[in-house]
Coordinates of C-alpha atoms in Angstrom, one line a residue:
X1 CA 109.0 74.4 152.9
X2 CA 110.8 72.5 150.3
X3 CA 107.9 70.1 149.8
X4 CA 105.6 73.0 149.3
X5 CA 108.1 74.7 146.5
X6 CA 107.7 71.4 144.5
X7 CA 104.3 71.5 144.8
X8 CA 104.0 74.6 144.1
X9 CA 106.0 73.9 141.2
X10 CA 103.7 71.5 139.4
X11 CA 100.5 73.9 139.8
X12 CA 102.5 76.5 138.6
X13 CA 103.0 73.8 135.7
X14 CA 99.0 73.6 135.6
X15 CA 98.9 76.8 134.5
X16 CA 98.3 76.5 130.7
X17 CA 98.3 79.0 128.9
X18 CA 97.1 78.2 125.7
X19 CA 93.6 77.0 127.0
X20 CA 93.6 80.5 128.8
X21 CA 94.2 82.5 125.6
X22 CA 92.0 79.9 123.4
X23 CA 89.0 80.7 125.6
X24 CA 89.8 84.7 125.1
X25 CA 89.8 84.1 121.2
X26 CA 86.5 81.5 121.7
X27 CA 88.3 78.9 120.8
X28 CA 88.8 75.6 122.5
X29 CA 92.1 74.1 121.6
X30 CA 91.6 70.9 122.8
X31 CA 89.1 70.3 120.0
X32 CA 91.3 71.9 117.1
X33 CA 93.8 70.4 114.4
X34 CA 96.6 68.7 117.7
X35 CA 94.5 69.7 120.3
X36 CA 97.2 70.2 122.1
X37 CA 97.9 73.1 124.8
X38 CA 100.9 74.3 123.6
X39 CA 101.9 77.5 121.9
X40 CA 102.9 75.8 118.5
X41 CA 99.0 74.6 118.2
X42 CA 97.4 78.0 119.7
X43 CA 99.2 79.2 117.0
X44 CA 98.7 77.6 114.1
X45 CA 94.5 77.5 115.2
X46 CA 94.2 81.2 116.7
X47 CA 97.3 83.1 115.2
X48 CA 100.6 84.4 115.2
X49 CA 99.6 86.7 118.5
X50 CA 98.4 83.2 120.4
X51 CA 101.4 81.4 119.9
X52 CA 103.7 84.6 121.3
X53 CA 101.3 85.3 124.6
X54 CA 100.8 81.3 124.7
X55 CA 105.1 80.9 124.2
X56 CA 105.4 83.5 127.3
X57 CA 102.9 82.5 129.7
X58 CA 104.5 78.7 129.3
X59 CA 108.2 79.8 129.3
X60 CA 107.6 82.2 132.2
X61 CA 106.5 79.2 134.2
X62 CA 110.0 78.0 134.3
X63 CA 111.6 81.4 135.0
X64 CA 109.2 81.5 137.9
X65 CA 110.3 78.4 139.1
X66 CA 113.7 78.4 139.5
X67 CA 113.5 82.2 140.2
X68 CA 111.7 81.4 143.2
X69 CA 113.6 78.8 144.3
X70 CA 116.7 81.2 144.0
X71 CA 115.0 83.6 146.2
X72 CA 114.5 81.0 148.8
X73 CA 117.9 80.0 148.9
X74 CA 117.2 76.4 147.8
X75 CA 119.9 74.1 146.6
X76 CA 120.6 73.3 143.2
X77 CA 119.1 69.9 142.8
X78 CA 116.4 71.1 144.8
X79 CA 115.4 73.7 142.2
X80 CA 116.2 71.6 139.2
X81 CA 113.4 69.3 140.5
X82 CA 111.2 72.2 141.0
X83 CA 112.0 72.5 137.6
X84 CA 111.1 69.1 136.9
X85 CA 108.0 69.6 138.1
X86 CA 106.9 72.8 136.5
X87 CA 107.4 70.7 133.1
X88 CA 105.6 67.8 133.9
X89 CA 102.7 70.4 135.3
X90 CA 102.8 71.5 131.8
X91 CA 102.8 68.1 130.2
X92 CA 100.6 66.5 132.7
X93 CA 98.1 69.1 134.4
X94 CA 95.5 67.2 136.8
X95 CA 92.8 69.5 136.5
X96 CA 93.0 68.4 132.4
X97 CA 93.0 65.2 132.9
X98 CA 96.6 65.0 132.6
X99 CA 96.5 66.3 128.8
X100 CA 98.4 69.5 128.3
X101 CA 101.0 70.6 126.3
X102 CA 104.2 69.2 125.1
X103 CA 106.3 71.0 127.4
X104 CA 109.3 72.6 124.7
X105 CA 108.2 76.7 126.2
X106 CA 108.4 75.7 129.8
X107 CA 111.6 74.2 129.2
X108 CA 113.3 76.7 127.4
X109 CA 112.4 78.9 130.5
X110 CA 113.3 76.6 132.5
X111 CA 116.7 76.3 130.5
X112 CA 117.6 79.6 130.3
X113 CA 117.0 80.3 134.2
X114 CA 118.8 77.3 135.3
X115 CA 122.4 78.1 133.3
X116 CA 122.4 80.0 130.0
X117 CA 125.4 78.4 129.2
X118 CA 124.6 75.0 129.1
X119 CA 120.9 76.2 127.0
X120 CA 123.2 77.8 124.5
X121 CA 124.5 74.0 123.9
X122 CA 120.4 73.4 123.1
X123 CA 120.4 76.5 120.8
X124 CA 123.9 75.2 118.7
X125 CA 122.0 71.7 118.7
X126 CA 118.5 72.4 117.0
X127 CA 120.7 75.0 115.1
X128 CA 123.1 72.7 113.4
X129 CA 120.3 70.0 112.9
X130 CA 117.9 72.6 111.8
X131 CA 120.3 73.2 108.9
X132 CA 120.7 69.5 107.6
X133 CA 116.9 68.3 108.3
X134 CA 115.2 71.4 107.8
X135 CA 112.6 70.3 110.6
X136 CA 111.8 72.0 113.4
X137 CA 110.6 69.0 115.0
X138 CA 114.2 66.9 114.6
X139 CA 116.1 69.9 115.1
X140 CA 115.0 69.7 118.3
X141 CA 116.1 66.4 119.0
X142 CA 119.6 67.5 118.1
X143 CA 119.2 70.1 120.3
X144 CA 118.6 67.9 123.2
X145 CA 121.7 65.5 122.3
X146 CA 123.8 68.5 122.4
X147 CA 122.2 69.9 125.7
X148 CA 122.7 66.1 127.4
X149 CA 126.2 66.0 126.1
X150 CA 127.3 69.3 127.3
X151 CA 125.5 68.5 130.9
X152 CA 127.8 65.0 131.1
X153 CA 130.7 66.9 129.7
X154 CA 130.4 69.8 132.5
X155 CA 130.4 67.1 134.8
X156 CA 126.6 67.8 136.1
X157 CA 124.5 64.5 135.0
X158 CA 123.6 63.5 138.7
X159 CA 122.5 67.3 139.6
X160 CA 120.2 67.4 135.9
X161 CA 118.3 63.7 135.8
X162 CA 114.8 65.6 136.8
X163 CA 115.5 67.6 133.6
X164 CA 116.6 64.8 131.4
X165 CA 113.9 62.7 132.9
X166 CA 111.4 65.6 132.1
X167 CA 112.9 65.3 128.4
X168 CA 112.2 61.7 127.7
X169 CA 108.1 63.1 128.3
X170 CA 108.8 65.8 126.0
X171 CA 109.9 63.7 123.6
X172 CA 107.0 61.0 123.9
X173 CA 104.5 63.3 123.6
X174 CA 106.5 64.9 120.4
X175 CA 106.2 61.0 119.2
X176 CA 104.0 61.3 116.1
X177 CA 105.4 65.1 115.3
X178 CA 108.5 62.8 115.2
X179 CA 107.5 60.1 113.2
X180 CA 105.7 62.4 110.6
X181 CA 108.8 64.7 110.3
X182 CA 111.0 60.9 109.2
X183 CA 108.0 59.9 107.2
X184 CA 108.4 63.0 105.0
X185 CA 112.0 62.7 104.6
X186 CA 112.3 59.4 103.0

């Protein structure tokens, strides 16, 4: 059963929302300005009403997740690497070739459903950075600092390496949204 869940987990994770919602709009996504399939492209090609449906569909997928493994009374590490897998789904969906999205909406679902207290740290993060670099982009990395520290500070680094692990992707494929962000501050 467990090897199912996790399974289960990354096609859930295959489920990409933006390409759904491009196609209802006539639009291919993977052909437009990032061609990315992530909510942050769907909406700057389709519109403000992509990236919300696009944002939910992706973020639900981690709710899902660890909802489900809640339900079927998995342990804890065994639903934070169901949660692993829904994000590298996302990131990394076979049926695409392995090019999806960059995985941030699936993680904040998959944040928020696995403690809300320790997401909150993410929030304060991009928050605090978000006021000194006024970039979404490296306001997120703050974010994640913040999250990591308060997951080795609550004593929970063994129980959360899937996640972090799932970061480092999120981060790679963020690369050149990174390095254009720095370019324009200096």
């Amino acid at each position: 059963m467990l090897g199912l869940y996790w399974i289960i987990s990354y096609i859930v994770g295959n489920f990409m929302t933006a390409y759904f919602v491009g196609k209802a709009y006539g639009v291919n996504l993977q052909e437009q300005k990032s061609r990315n399939l992530g909510a942050r492209n769907a909406g700057s090609v389709i519109g403000k009403a992509a990236f919300i449906w696009t944002f939910l569909g992706d973020s639900l997928k981690g709710v899902l997740v660890v909802g489900v493994g809640h339900l079927w009374n998995f342990e804890e590490w065994e639903i934070v690497l169901g949660a692993c897998f829904v994000m590298l789904g996302h990131m990394f969906p076979f049926w695409l070739k392995f090019k999806g999205g960059k995985g941030v909406a699936t993680f904040i679902g998959v944040g928020l459903a696995l403690s809300p207290s320790l997401f909150l740290m993410m929030v304060v993060g991009t928050a605090i950075t978000l006021s000194v670099t006024r970039s979404l982009t490296l306001s997120m990395l703050g974010g994640f600092v913040l999250y990591g520290g308060a997951i080795v500070y609550t004593d929970q680094l063994l129980l959360y390496i899937p996640i972090l692990v799932a970061i480092i992707f999120m981060i790679m494929k963020h690369m050149s949204n990174i390095n254009e962000a720095l370019g324009r501050r200096k």
